[in-house]
């Protein structure tokens, strides 16, 4: 019988409590493939080094993991990305894995969360079931990471998908791209929003969620909205904590 491995690869997080979101998806994927041995890798070298330094836990890069799988004689490998969009980190992961394709009888890679139109509809519809019913002067704001990669358009598509599903006051901004916080503010002003729910549009509620979104510093989105007179409620729950999102990744793995 062929020796099979499941490699689940994410950007990672140095916040132990936020890592539960990754572990939730990993557990869902591992349960879906009981005949595969489970392995984890992170693409962020900064996070890998910080975890090893502070927690004594060594998490491999994709390259290190695949060297290990080759050395251990695996013949079939299924790799599932836990990235939200097919951006720089997803491209980086694929580039790191590509040289190993010839070393296995089979190597397949599952797509990130948002790949085609149906993914957006499924993701947004799932999230809406967990969101509060909004009063006319309330809005829900998601914070995504953002990127200089052309896939940054995914965030605008996500917001428009919410709108197409009837959620007019759900907005998606990013830390490092457009739509940015200024855009979010313009939408809140246009709809005369008094109260705002804030949540990460990221797999984990890690550094960006804890600081850029919810932090006490004056530059956080929460602080800036409060300074402008808005009431806020922060929901620090990463996308990976929702069972529907984990199931969506499992579906991508099955397609692979």
JSON list of C-alpha atoms in Angstrom, two decimals:
[
{"chain": "A", "resi": 1, "resn": "UNK", "atom": "CA", "xyz": [0.00, 0.00, 0.00]},
{"chain": "A", "resi": 2, "resn": "UNK", "atom": "CA", "xyz": [1.31, 3.45, -0.94]},
{"chain": "A", "resi": 3, "resn": "UNK", "atom": "CA", "xyz": [2.56, 5.63, 1.89]},
{"chain": "A", "resi": 4, "resn": "UNK", "atom": "CA", "xyz": [0.40, 8.78, 1.95]},
{"chain": "A", "resi": 5, "resn": "UNK", "atom": "CA", "xyz": [0.82, 12.18, 3.60]},
{"chain": "A", "resi": 6, "resn": "UNK", "atom": "CA", "xyz": [-1.42, 15.19, 4.15]},
{"chain": "A", "resi": 7, "resn": "UNK", "atom": "CA", "xyz": [0.57, 18.43, 4.31]},
{"chain": "A", "resi": 8, "resn": "UNK", "atom": "CA", "xyz": [-1.41, 21.42, 5.60]},
{"chain": "A", "resi": 9, "resn": "UNK", "atom": "CA", "xyz": [0.37, 24.71, 4.98]},
{"chain": "A", "resi": 10, "resn": "UNK", "atom": "CA", "xyz": [-0.57, 28.11, 6.37]},
{"chain": "A", "resi": 11, "resn": "UNK", "atom": "CA", "xyz": [1.09, 31.47, 6.90]},
{"chain": "A", "resi": 12, "resn": "UNK", "atom": "CA", "xyz": [1.07, 30.79, 10.64]},
{"chain": "A", "resi": 13, "resn": "UNK", "atom": "CA", "xyz": [0.72, 32.91, 13.76]},
{"chain": "A", "resi": 14, "resn": "UNK", "atom": "CA", "xyz": [2.89, 33.49, 16.82]},
{"chain": "A", "resi": 15, "resn": "UNK", "atom": "CA", "xyz": [-0.18, 33.89, 19.06]},
{"chain": "A", "resi": 16, "resn": "UNK", "atom": "CA", "xyz": [-0.78, 30.49, 20.72]},
{"chain": "A", "resi": 17, "resn": "UNK", "atom": "CA", "xyz": [-4.47, 31.21, 21.39]},
{"chain": "A", "resi": 18, "resn": "UNK", "atom": "CA", "xyz": [-5.02, 32.25, 17.76]},
{"chain": "A", "resi": 19, "resn": "UNK", "atom": "CA", "xyz": [-3.35, 29.06, 16.53]},
{"chain": "A", "resi": 20, "resn": "UNK", "atom": "CA", "xyz": [-6.50, 27.20, 17.56]},
{"chain": "A", "resi": 21, "resn": "UNK", "atom": "CA", "xyz": [-8.13, 28.43, 14.33]},
{"chain": "A", "resi": 22, "resn": "UNK", "atom": "CA", "xyz": [-5.44, 26.69, 12.28]},
{"chain": "A", "resi": 23, "resn": "UNK", "atom": "CA", "xyz": [-5.68, 23.57, 14.43]},
{"chain": "A", "resi": 24, "resn": "UNK", "atom": "CA", "xyz": [-9.45, 23.47, 13.92]},
{"chain": "A", "resi": 25, "resn": "UNK", "atom": "CA", "xyz": [-9.06, 23.36, 10.14]},
{"chain": "A", "resi": 26, "resn": "UNK", "atom": "CA", "xyz": [-6.18, 20.88, 10.39]},
{"chain": "A", "resi": 27, "resn": "UNK", "atom": "CA", "xyz": [-8.31, 18.55, 12.52]},
{"chain": "A", "resi": 28, "resn": "UNK", "atom": "CA", "xyz": [-11.16, 18.76, 10.00]},
{"chain": "A", "resi": 29, "resn": "UNK", "atom": "CA", "xyz": [-8.83, 17.92, 7.11]},
{"chain": "A", "resi": 30, "resn": "UNK", "atom": "CA", "xyz": [-7.09, 15.10, 8.97]},
{"chain": "A", "resi": 31, "resn": "UNK", "atom": "CA", "xyz": [-10.45, 13.55, 9.85]},
{"chain": "A", "resi": 32, "resn": "UNK", "atom": "CA", "xyz": [-11.44, 13.66, 6.18]},
{"chain": "A", "resi": 33, "resn": "UNK", "atom": "CA", "xyz": [-8.31, 11.68, 5.20]},
{"chain": "A", "resi": 34, "resn": "UNK", "atom": "CA", "xyz": [-7.72, 9.07, 7.91]},
{"chain": "A", "resi": 35, "resn": "UNK", "atom": "CA", "xyz": [-5.49, 7.02, 5.59]},
{"chain": "A", "resi": 36, "resn": "UNK", "atom": "CA", "xyz": [-3.01, 9.94, 5.27]},
{"chain": "A", "resi": 37, "resn": "UNK", "atom": "CA", "xyz": [-0.37, 10.87, 7.86]},
{"chain": "A", "resi": 38, "resn": "UNK", "atom": "CA", "xyz": [-0.84, 14.49, 8.92]},
{"chain": "A", "resi": 39, "resn": "UNK", "atom": "CA", "xyz": [1.92, 17.14, 8.75]},
{"chain": "A", "resi": 40, "resn": "UNK", "atom": "CA", "xyz": [1.96, 20.93, 9.26]},
{"chain": "A", "resi": 41, "resn": "UNK", "atom": "CA", "xyz": [4.15, 23.68, 7.78]},
{"chain": "A", "resi": 42, "resn": "UNK", "atom": "CA", "xyz": [4.15, 27.50, 7.97]},
{"chain": "A", "resi": 43, "resn": "UNK", "atom": "CA", "xyz": [5.30, 29.82, 5.18]},
{"chain": "A", "resi": 44, "resn": "UNK", "atom": "CA", "xyz": [6.35, 32.70, 7.46]},
{"chain": "A", "resi": 45, "resn": "UNK", "atom": "CA", "xyz": [9.98, 32.39, 8.52]},
{"chain": "A", "resi": 46, "resn": "UNK", "atom": "CA", "xyz": [9.54, 35.23, 11.03]},
{"chain": "A", "resi": 47, "resn": "UNK", "atom": "CA", "xyz": [6.73, 33.39, 12.78]},
{"chain": "A", "resi": 48, "resn": "UNK", "atom": "CA", "xyz": [8.55, 30.05, 12.68]},
{"chain": "A", "resi": 49, "resn": "UNK", "atom": "CA", "xyz": [11.62, 31.58, 14.36]},
{"chain": "A", "resi": 50, "resn": "UNK", "atom": "CA", "xyz": [9.54, 33.41, 16.99]},
{"chain": "A", "resi": 51, "resn": "UNK", "atom": "CA", "xyz": [7.63, 30.27, 17.95]},
{"chain": "A", "resi": 52, "resn": "UNK", "atom": "CA", "xyz": [10.85, 28.30, 18.28]},
{"chain": "A", "resi": 53, "resn": "UNK", "atom": "CA", "xyz": [12.48, 31.06, 20.33]},
{"chain": "A", "resi": 54, "resn": "UNK", "atom": "CA", "xyz": [9.55, 31.66, 22.67]},
{"chain": "A", "resi": 55, "resn": "UNK", "atom": "CA", "xyz": [7.85, 28.25, 22.85]},
{"chain": "A", "resi": 56, "resn": "UNK", "atom": "CA", "xyz": [10.56, 25.78, 21.88]},
{"chain": "A", "resi": 57, "resn": "UNK", "atom": "CA", "xyz": [8.36, 24.42, 19.09]},
{"chain": "A", "resi": 58, "resn": "UNK", "atom": "CA", "xyz": [9.92, 23.84, 15.68]},
{"chain": "A", "resi": 59, "resn": "UNK", "atom": "CA", "xyz": [7.50, 24.15, 12.76]},
{"chain": "A", "resi": 60, "resn": "UNK", "atom": "CA", "xyz": [9.02, 23.43, 9.33]},
{"chain": "A", "resi": 61, "resn": "UNK", "atom": "CA", "xyz": [8.84, 25.51, 6.18]},
{"chain": "A", "resi": 62, "resn": "UNK", "atom": "CA", "xyz": [7.21, 23.81, 3.17]},
{"chain": "A", "resi": 63, "resn": "UNK", "atom": "CA", "xyz": [10.66, 22.99, 1.79]},
{"chain": "A", "resi": 64, "resn": "UNK", "atom": "CA", "xyz": [11.82, 21.44, 5.05]},
{"chain": "A", "resi": 65, "resn": "UNK", "atom": "CA", "xyz": [8.62, 19.43, 5.34]},
{"chain": "A", "resi": 66, "resn": "UNK", "atom": "CA", "xyz": [8.87, 18.10, 1.80]},
{"chain": "A", "resi": 67, "resn": "UNK", "atom": "CA", "xyz": [12.51, 17.11, 2.31]},
{"chain": "A", "resi": 68, "resn": "UNK", "atom": "CA", "xyz": [11.28, 15.12, 5.31]},
{"chain": "A", "resi": 69, "resn": "UNK", "atom": "CA", "xyz": [8.47, 13.47, 3.32]},
{"chain": "A", "resi": 70, "resn": "UNK", "atom": "CA", "xyz": [10.92, 12.43, 0.60]},
{"chain": "A", "resi": 71, "resn": "UNK", "atom": "CA", "xyz": [13.34, 11.03, 3.18]},
{"chain": "A", "resi": 72, "resn": "UNK", "atom": "CA", "xyz": [10.55, 9.06, 4.87]},
{"chain": "A", "resi": 73, "resn": "UNK", "atom": "CA", "xyz": [9.52, 7.43, 1.61]},
{"chain": "A", "resi": 74, "resn": "UNK", "atom": "CA", "xyz": [6.09, 8.91, 1.03]},
{"chain": "A", "resi": 75, "resn": "UNK", "atom": "CA", "xyz": [4.70, 8.18, -2.41]},
{"chain": "A", "resi": 76, "resn": "UNK", "atom": "CA", "xyz": [1.51, 10.25, -2.42]},
{"chain": "A", "resi": 77, "resn": "UNK", "atom": "CA", "xyz": [1.14, 13.74, -0.95]},
{"chain": "A", "resi": 78, "resn": "UNK", "atom": "CA", "xyz": [-1.94, 15.92, -0.71]},
{"chain": "A", "resi": 79, "resn": "UNK", "atom": "CA", "xyz": [-1.13, 19.51, 0.19]},
{"chain": "A", "resi": 80, "resn": "UNK", "atom": "CA", "xyz": [-3.79, 21.94, 1.37]},
{"chain": "A", "resi": 81, "resn": "UNK", "atom": "CA", "xyz": [-3.16, 25.67, 1.50]},
{"chain": "A", "resi": 82, "resn": "UNK", "atom": "CA", "xyz": [-4.81, 27.53, 4.40]},
{"chain": "A", "resi": 83, "resn": "UNK", "atom": "CA", "xyz": [-4.35, 30.92, 2.73]},
{"chain": "A", "resi": 84, "resn": "UNK", "atom": "CA", "xyz": [-7.42, 33.13, 2.26]},
{"chain": "A", "resi": 85, "resn": "UNK", "atom": "CA", "xyz": [-6.54, 34.32, -1.25]},
{"chain": "A", "resi": 86, "resn": "UNK", "atom": "CA", "xyz": [-4.12, 33.13, -3.96]},
{"chain": "A", "resi": 87, "resn": "UNK", "atom": "CA", "xyz": [-1.63, 35.91, -3.22]},
{"chain": "A", "resi": 88, "resn": "UNK", "atom": "CA", "xyz": [2.10, 36.19, -2.56]},
{"chain": "A", "resi": 89, "resn": "UNK", "atom": "CA", "xyz": [2.16, 33.62, 0.23]},
{"chain": "A", "resi": 90, "resn": "UNK", "atom": "CA", "xyz": [0.24, 31.07, -1.84]},
{"chain": "A", "resi": 91, "resn": "UNK", "atom": "CA", "xyz": [2.54, 31.65, -4.82]},
{"chain": "A", "resi": 92, "resn": "UNK", "atom": "CA", "xyz": [5.54, 31.33, -2.51]},
{"chain": "A", "resi": 93, "resn": "UNK", "atom": "CA", "xyz": [4.23, 28.01, -1.18]},
{"chain": "A", "resi": 94, "resn": "UNK", "atom": "CA", "xyz": [3.65, 26.64, -4.70]},
{"chain": "A", "resi": 95, "resn": "UNK", "atom": "CA", "xyz": [7.16, 27.71, -5.76]},
{"chain": "A", "resi": 96, "resn": "UNK", "atom": "CA", "xyz": [8.69, 25.98, -2.73]},
{"chain": "A", "resi": 97, "resn": "UNK", "atom": "CA", "xyz": [6.79, 22.77, -3.43]},
{"chain": "A", "resi": 98, "resn": "UNK", "atom": "CA", "xyz": [7.26, 22.66, -7.22]},
{"chain": "A", "resi": 99, "resn": "UNK", "atom": "CA", "xyz": [10.78, 21.12, -7.20]},
{"chain": "A", "resi": 100, "resn": "UNK", "atom": "CA", "xyz": [9.43, 18.10, -5.29]},
{"chain": "A", "resi": 101, "resn": "UNK", "atom": "CA", "xyz": [6.70, 17.18, -7.77]},
{"chain": "A", "resi": 102, "resn": "UNK", "atom": "CA", "xyz": [8.92, 14.63, -9.52]},
{"chain": "A", "resi": 103, "resn": "UNK", "atom": "CA", "xyz": [9.88, 12.97, -6.23]},
{"chain": "A", "resi": 104, "resn": "UNK", "atom": "CA", "xyz": [6.41, 11.56, -5.54]},
{"chain": "A", "resi": 105, "resn": "UNK", "atom": "CA", "xyz": [4.11, 9.33, -7.55]},
{"chain": "A", "resi": 106, "resn": "UNK", "atom": "CA", "xyz": [1.31, 11.82, -6.85]},
{"chain": "A", "resi": 107, "resn": "UNK", "atom": "CA", "xyz": [1.36, 15.39, -5.53]},
{"chain": "A", "resi": 108, "resn": "UNK", "atom": "CA", "xyz": [-1.75, 17.56, -5.53]},
{"chain": "A", "resi": 109, "resn": "UNK", "atom": "CA", "xyz": [-2.36, 21.02, -4.03]},
{"chain": "A", "resi": 110, "resn": "UNK", "atom": "CA", "xyz": [-5.74, 22.19, -2.73]},
{"chain": "A", "resi": 111, "resn": "UNK", "atom": "CA", "xyz": [-6.79, 25.75, -3.57]},
{"chain": "A", "resi": 112, "resn": "UNK", "atom": "CA", "xyz": [-6.96, 28.56, -0.97]},
{"chain": "A", "resi": 113, "resn": "UNK", "atom": "CA", "xyz": [-10.26, 29.65, 0.56]},
{"chain": "A", "resi": 114, "resn": "UNK", "atom": "CA", "xyz": [-11.27, 32.13, -2.16]},
{"chain": "A", "resi": 115, "resn": "UNK", "atom": "CA", "xyz": [-10.46, 30.86, -5.64]},
{"chain": "A", "resi": 116, "resn": "UNK", "atom": "CA", "xyz": [-13.57, 31.00, -7.83]},
{"chain": "A", "resi": 117, "resn": "UNK", "atom": "CA", "xyz": [-16.93, 32.75, -7.69]},
{"chain": "A", "resi": 118, "resn": "UNK", "atom": "CA", "xyz": [-18.65, 29.93, -5.84]},
{"chain": "A", "resi": 119, "resn": "UNK", "atom": "CA", "xyz": [-16.07, 30.13, -3.05]},
{"chain": "A", "resi": 120, "resn": "UNK", "atom": "CA", "xyz": [-16.96, 33.75, -2.36]},
{"chain": "A", "resi": 121, "resn": "UNK", "atom": "CA", "xyz": [-20.66, 33.02, -2.26]},
{"chain": "A", "resi": 122, "resn": "UNK", "atom": "CA", "xyz": [-20.18, 30.04, 0.05]},
{"chain": "A", "resi": 123, "resn": "UNK", "atom": "CA", "xyz": [-17.80, 31.89, 2.37]},
{"chain": "A", "resi": 124, "resn": "UNK", "atom": "CA", "xyz": [-19.88, 35.07, 2.66]},
{"chain": "A", "resi": 125, "resn": "UNK", "atom": "CA", "xyz": [-23.13, 33.19, 3.06]},
{"chain": "A", "resi": 126, "resn": "UNK", "atom": "CA", "xyz": [-21.59, 31.12, 5.86]},
{"chain": "A", "resi": 127, "resn": "UNK", "atom": "CA", "xyz": [-20.25, 34.17, 7.68]},
{"chain": "A", "resi": 128, "resn": "UNK", "atom": "CA", "xyz": [-23.61, 35.94, 7.47]},
{"chain": "A", "resi": 129, "resn": "UNK", "atom": "CA", "xyz": [-25.19, 33.15, 9.51]},
{"chain": "A", "resi": 130, "resn": "UNK", "atom": "CA", "xyz": [-22.82, 33.99, 12.39]},
{"chain": "A", "resi": 131, "resn": "UNK", "atom": "CA", "xyz": [-23.22, 37.77, 12.22]},
{"chain": "A", "resi": 132, "resn": "UNK", "atom": "CA", "xyz": [-25.73, 39.84, 14.22]},
{"chain": "A", "resi": 133, "resn": "UNK", "atom": "CA", "xyz": [-28.80, 41.34, 12.58]},
{"chain": "A", "resi": 134, "resn": "UNK", "atom": "CA", "xyz": [-27.86, 44.95, 11.89]},
{"chain": "A", "resi": 135, "resn": "UNK", "atom": "CA", "xyz": [-30.01, 47.91, 12.84]},
{"chain": "A", "resi": 136, "resn": "UNK", "atom": "CA", "xyz": [-30.27, 50.72, 10.25]},
{"chain": "A", "resi": 137, "resn": "UNK", "atom": "CA", "xyz": [-27.43, 52.66, 11.93]},
{"chain": "A", "resi": 138, "resn": "UNK", "atom": "CA", "xyz": [-25.12, 49.65, 12.40]},
{"chain": "A", "resi": 139, "resn": "UNK", "atom": "CA", "xyz": [-22.47, 48.08, 10.14]},
{"chain": "A", "resi": 140, "resn": "UNK", "atom": "CA", "xyz": [-20.13, 45.10, 10.16]},
{"chain": "A", "resi": 141, "resn": "UNK", "atom": "CA", "xyz": [-16.50, 45.69, 9.13]},
{"chain": "A", "resi": 142, "resn": "UNK", "atom": "CA", "xyz": [-14.05, 42.93, 8.29]},
{"chain": "A", "resi": 143, "resn": "UNK", "atom": "CA", "xyz": [-10.29, 43.57, 8.26]},
{"chain": "A", "resi": 144, "resn": "UNK", "atom": "CA", "xyz": [-8.31, 41.59, 5.68]},
{"chain": "A", "resi": 145, "resn": "UNK", "atom": "CA", "xyz": [-4.53, 41.54, 5.35]},
{"chain": "A", "resi": 146, "resn": "UNK", "atom": "CA", "xyz": [-4.13, 43.08, 1.91]},
{"chain": "A", "resi": 147, "resn": "UNK", "atom": "CA", "xyz": [-1.27, 42.62, -0.54]},
{"chain": "A", "resi": 148, "resn": "UNK", "atom": "CA", "xyz": [0.52, 44.19, -3.50]},
{"chain": "A", "resi": 149, "resn": "UNK", "atom": "CA", "xyz": [-0.37, 41.04, -5.48]},
{"chain": "A", "resi": 150, "resn": "UNK", "atom": "CA", "xyz": [-3.09, 41.38, -8.13]},
{"chain": "A", "resi": 151, "resn": "UNK", "atom": "CA", "xyz": [-5.24, 39.00, -6.09]},
{"chain": "A", "resi": 152, "resn": "UNK", "atom": "CA", "xyz": [-5.84, 41.89, -3.69]},
{"chain": "A", "resi": 153, "resn": "UNK", "atom": "CA", "xyz": [-9.00, 42.43, -5.77]},
{"chain": "A", "resi": 154, "resn": "UNK", "atom": "CA", "xyz": [-10.39, 39.46, -3.84]},
{"chain": "A", "resi": 155, "resn": "UNK", "atom": "CA", "xyz": [-11.29, 41.74, -0.92]},
{"chain": "A", "resi": 156, "resn": "UNK", "atom": "CA", "xyz": [-13.45, 44.04, -3.06]},
{"chain": "A", "resi": 157, "resn": "UNK", "atom": "CA", "xyz": [-15.09, 40.96, -4.58]},
{"chain": "A", "resi": 158, "resn": "UNK", "atom": "CA", "xyz": [-15.81, 39.61, -1.10]},
{"chain": "A", "resi": 159, "resn": "UNK", "atom": "CA", "xyz": [-17.50, 42.87, -0.09]},
{"chain": "A", "resi": 160, "resn": "UNK", "atom": "CA", "xyz": [-19.58, 42.93, -3.25]},
{"chain": "A", "resi": 161, "resn": "UNK", "atom": "CA", "xyz": [-20.56, 39.32, -2.64]},
{"chain": "A", "resi": 162, "resn": "UNK", "atom": "CA", "xyz": [-21.92, 40.30, 0.78]},
{"chain": "A", "resi": 163, "resn": "UNK", "atom": "CA", "xyz": [-23.84, 43.09, -0.95]},
{"chain": "A", "resi": 164, "resn": "UNK", "atom": "CA", "xyz": [-25.18, 40.69, -3.59]},
{"chain": "A", "resi": 165, "resn": "UNK", "atom": "CA", "xyz": [-26.42, 38.48, -0.76]},
{"chain": "A", "resi": 166, "resn": "UNK", "atom": "CA", "xyz": [-28.40, 41.41, 0.63]},
{"chain": "A", "resi": 167, "resn": "UNK", "atom": "CA", "xyz": [-25.92, 42.62, 3.25]},
{"chain": "A", "resi": 168, "resn": "UNK", "atom": "CA", "xyz": [-25.55, 46.30, 2.27]},
{"chain": "A", "resi": 169, "resn": "UNK", "atom": "CA", "xyz": [-23.66, 47.36, 5.39]},
{"chain": "A", "resi": 170, "resn": "UNK", "atom": "CA", "xyz": [-20.93, 44.73, 5.52]},
{"chain": "A", "resi": 171, "resn": "UNK", "atom": "CA", "xyz": [-17.58, 46.18, 4.47]},
{"chain": "A", "resi": 172, "resn": "UNK", "atom": "CA", "xyz": [-14.18, 44.61, 3.88]},
{"chain": "A", "resi": 173, "resn": "UNK", "atom": "CA", "xyz": [-11.06, 46.74, 4.35]},
{"chain": "A", "resi": 174, "resn": "UNK", "atom": "CA", "xyz": [-7.40, 45.77, 4.48]},
{"chain": "A", "resi": 175, "resn": "UNK", "atom": "CA", "xyz": [-4.29, 46.64, 6.46]},
{"chain": "A", "resi": 176, "resn": "UNK", "atom": "CA", "xyz": [-1.91, 46.65, 3.50]},
{"chain": "A", "resi": 177, "resn": "UNK", "atom": "CA", "xyz": [-3.91, 47.40, 0.39]},
{"chain": "A", "resi": 178, "resn": "UNK", "atom": "CA", "xyz": [-7.18, 48.72, -0.98]},
{"chain": "A", "resi": 179, "resn": "UNK", "atom": "CA", "xyz": [-9.96, 48.85, 0.16]},
{"chain": "A", "resi": 180, "resn": "UNK", "atom": "CA", "xyz": [-8.25, 50.60, 3.08]},
{"chain": "A", "resi": 181, "resn": "UNK", "atom": "CA", "xyz": [-9.53, 52.16, 6.30]},
{"chain": "A", "resi": 182, "resn": "UNK", "atom": "CA", "xyz": [-10.28, 55.46, 4.54]},
{"chain": "A", "resi": 183, "resn": "UNK", "atom": "CA", "xyz": [-12.58, 53.56, 2.19]},
{"chain": "A", "resi": 184, "resn": "UNK", "atom": "CA", "xyz": [-14.30, 51.89, 5.12]},
{"chain": "A", "resi": 185, "resn": "UNK", "atom": "CA", "xyz": [-14.81, 55.27, 6.80]},
{"chain": "A", "resi": 186, "resn": "UNK", "atom": "CA", "xyz": [-16.35, 56.69, 3.64]},
{"chain": "A", "resi": 187, "resn": "UNK", "atom": "CA", "xyz": [-18.91, 53.86, 3.54]},
{"chain": "A", "resi": 188, "resn": "UNK", "atom": "CA", "xyz": [-19.75, 54.30, 7.23]},
{"chain": "A", "resi": 189, "resn": "UNK", "atom": "CA", "xyz": [-20.28, 58.04, 6.75]},
{"chain": "A", "resi": 190, "resn": "UNK", "atom": "CA", "xyz": [-22.41, 57.51, 3.65]},
{"chain": "A", "resi": 191, "resn": "UNK", "atom": "CA", "xyz": [-24.74, 55.24, 5.61]},
{"chain": "A", "resi": 192, "resn": "UNK", "atom": "CA", "xyz": [-24.70, 57.37, 8.81]},
{"chain": "A", "resi": 193, "resn": "UNK", "atom": "CA", "xyz": [-23.45, 54.44, 10.85]},
{"chain": "A", "resi": 194, "resn": "UNK", "atom": "CA", "xyz": [-23.39, 54.90, 14.61]},
{"chain": "A", "resi": 195, "resn": "UNK", "atom": "CA", "xyz": [-22.34, 51.42, 15.78]},
{"chain": "A", "resi": 196, "resn": "UNK", "atom": "CA", "xyz": [-19.74, 49.13, 14.18]},
{"chain": "A", "resi": 197, "resn": "UNK", "atom": "CA", "xyz": [-18.92, 45.46, 14.65]},
{"chain": "A", "resi": 198, "resn": "UNK", "atom": "CA", "xyz": [-15.28, 44.69, 13.84]},
{"chain": "A", "resi": 199, "resn": "UNK", "atom": "CA", "xyz": [-13.83, 41.28, 12.95]},
{"chain": "A", "resi": 200, "resn": "UNK", "atom": "CA", "xyz": [-10.77, 39.84, 11.15]},
{"chain": "A", "resi": 201, "resn": "UNK", "atom": "CA", "xyz": [-11.14, 38.53, 7.59]},
{"chain": "A", "resi": 202, "resn": "UNK", "atom": "CA", "xyz": [-8.12, 36.32, 8.22]},
{"chain": "A", "resi": 203, "resn": "UNK", "atom": "CA", "xyz": [-7.72, 32.67, 9.15]},
{"chain": "A", "resi": 204, "resn": "UNK", "atom": "CA", "xyz": [-6.47, 33.59, 12.62]},
{"chain": "A", "resi": 205, "resn": "UNK", "atom": "CA", "xyz": [-7.13, 36.44, 15.03]},
{"chain": "A", "resi": 206, "resn": "UNK", "atom": "CA", "xyz": [-3.39, 37.04, 15.36]},
{"chain": "A", "resi": 207, "resn": "UNK", "atom": "CA", "xyz": [-1.13, 40.08, 15.31]},
{"chain": "A", "resi": 208, "resn": "UNK", "atom": "CA", "xyz": [-3.13, 42.23, 12.88]},
{"chain": "A", "resi": 209, "resn": "UNK", "atom": "CA", "xyz": [-6.42, 41.41, 14.60]},
{"chain": "A", "resi": 210, "resn": "UNK", "atom": "CA", "xyz": [-5.06, 41.93, 18.11]},
{"chain": "A", "resi": 211, "resn": "UNK", "atom": "CA", "xyz": [-3.24, 45.18, 17.33]},
{"chain": "A", "resi": 212, "resn": "UNK", "atom": "CA", "xyz": [-4.25, 46.85, 14.04]},
{"chain": "A", "resi": 213, "resn": "UNK", "atom": "CA", "xyz": [-7.92, 46.00, 14.49]},
{"chain": "A", "resi": 214, "resn": "UNK", "atom": "CA", "xyz": [-8.61, 45.79, 18.23]},
{"chain": "A", "resi": 215, "resn": "UNK", "atom": "CA", "xyz": [-5.55, 47.35, 19.88]},
{"chain": "A", "resi": 216, "resn": "UNK", "atom": "CA", "xyz": [-5.60, 50.17, 22.42]},
{"chain": "A", "resi": 217, "resn": "UNK", "atom": "CA", "xyz": [-3.20, 52.26, 20.35]},
{"chain": "A", "resi": 218, "resn": "UNK", "atom": "CA", "xyz": [-4.63, 55.38, 18.70]},
{"chain": "A", "resi": 219, "resn": "UNK", "atom": "CA", "xyz": [-3.93, 53.96, 15.21]},
{"chain": "A", "resi": 220, "resn": "UNK", "atom": "CA", "xyz": [-6.05, 50.82, 15.57]},
{"chain": "A", "resi": 221, "resn": "UNK", "atom": "CA", "xyz": [-9.32, 50.71, 13.64]},
{"chain": "A", "resi": 222, "resn": "UNK", "atom": "CA", "xyz": [-11.22, 50.27, 16.89]},
{"chain": "A", "resi": 223, "resn": "UNK", "atom": "CA", "xyz": [-9.59, 53.33, 18.48]},
{"chain": "A", "resi": 224, "resn": "UNK", "atom": "CA", "xyz": [-10.02, 55.52, 15.39]},
{"chain": "A", "resi": 225, "resn": "UNK", "atom": "CA", "xyz": [-13.70, 54.67, 15.06]},
{"chain": "A", "resi": 226, "resn": "UNK", "atom": "CA", "xyz": [-14.29, 55.37, 18.74]},
{"chain": "A", "resi": 227, "resn": "UNK", "atom": "CA", "xyz": [-12.46, 58.70, 18.41]},
{"chain": "A", "resi": 228, "resn": "UNK", "atom": "CA", "xyz": [-14.91, 59.59, 15.65]},
{"chain": "A", "resi": 229, "resn": "UNK", "atom": "CA", "xyz": [-17.87, 58.92, 17.93]},
{"chain": "A", "resi": 230, "resn": "UNK", "atom": "CA", "xyz": [-18.80, 55.40, 16.83]},
{"chain": "A", "resi": 231, "resn": "UNK", "atom": "CA", "xyz": [-19.71, 52.68, 19.27]},
{"chain": "A", "resi": 232, "resn": "UNK", "atom": "CA", "xyz": [-17.75, 49.51, 18.51]},
{"chain": "A", "resi": 233, "resn": "UNK", "atom": "CA", "xyz": [-17.79, 45.82, 19.34]},
{"chain": "A", "resi": 234, "resn": "UNK", "atom": "CA", "xyz": [-14.80, 43.70, 18.39]},
{"chain": "A", "resi": 235, "resn": "UNK", "atom": "CA", "xyz": [-15.32, 40.02, 17.56]},
{"chain": "A", "resi": 236, "resn": "UNK", "atom": "CA", "xyz": [-11.87, 38.42, 17.70]},
{"chain": "A", "resi": 237, "resn": "UNK", "atom": "CA", "xyz": [-12.67, 35.22, 15.88]},
{"chain": "A", "resi": 238, "resn": "UNK", "atom": "CA", "xyz": [-10.50, 34.06, 13.00]},
{"chain": "A", "resi": 239, "resn": "UNK", "atom": "CA", "xyz": [-12.14, 32.60, 9.91]},
{"chain": "A", "resi": 240, "resn": "UNK", "atom": "CA", "xyz": [-10.58, 29.23, 10.74]},
{"chain": "A", "resi": 241, "resn": "UNK", "atom": "CA", "xyz": [-12.73, 28.95, 13.86]},
{"chain": "A", "resi": 242, "resn": "UNK", "atom": "CA", "xyz": [-15.94, 28.68, 11.83]},
{"chain": "A", "resi": 243, "resn": "UNK", "atom": "CA", "xyz": [-16.90, 25.07, 11.01]},
{"chain": "A", "resi": 244, "resn": "UNK", "atom": "CA", "xyz": [-18.25, 26.11, 7.59]},
{"chain": "A", "resi": 245, "resn": "UNK", "atom": "CA", "xyz": [-14.89, 27.61, 6.62]},
{"chain": "A", "resi": 246, "resn": "UNK", "atom": "CA", "xyz": [-13.07, 24.44, 7.69]},
{"chain": "A", "resi": 247, "resn": "UNK", "atom": "CA", "xyz": [-15.56, 22.46, 5.61]},
{"chain": "A", "resi": 248, "resn": "UNK", "atom": "CA", "xyz": [-14.85, 24.70, 2.62]},
{"chain": "A", "resi": 249, "resn": "UNK", "atom": "CA", "xyz": [-11.14, 23.92, 2.88]},
{"chain": "A", "resi": 250, "resn": "UNK", "atom": "CA", "xyz": [-12.02, 20.22, 3.16]},
{"chain": "A", "resi": 251, "resn": "UNK", "atom": "CA", "xyz": [-13.99, 20.52, -0.08]},
{"chain": "A", "resi": 252, "resn": "UNK", "atom": "CA", "xyz": [-10.98, 22.08, -1.80]},
{"chain": "A", "resi": 253, "resn": "UNK", "atom": "CA", "xyz": [-8.84, 19.23, -0.54]},
{"chain": "A", "resi": 254, "resn": "UNK", "atom": "CA", "xyz": [-11.32, 16.71, -1.94]},
{"chain": "A", "resi": 255, "resn": "UNK", "atom": "CA", "xyz": [-11.23, 18.50, -5.30]},
{"chain": "A", "resi": 256, "resn": "UNK", "atom": "CA", "xyz": [-7.44, 18.25, -5.31]}
]
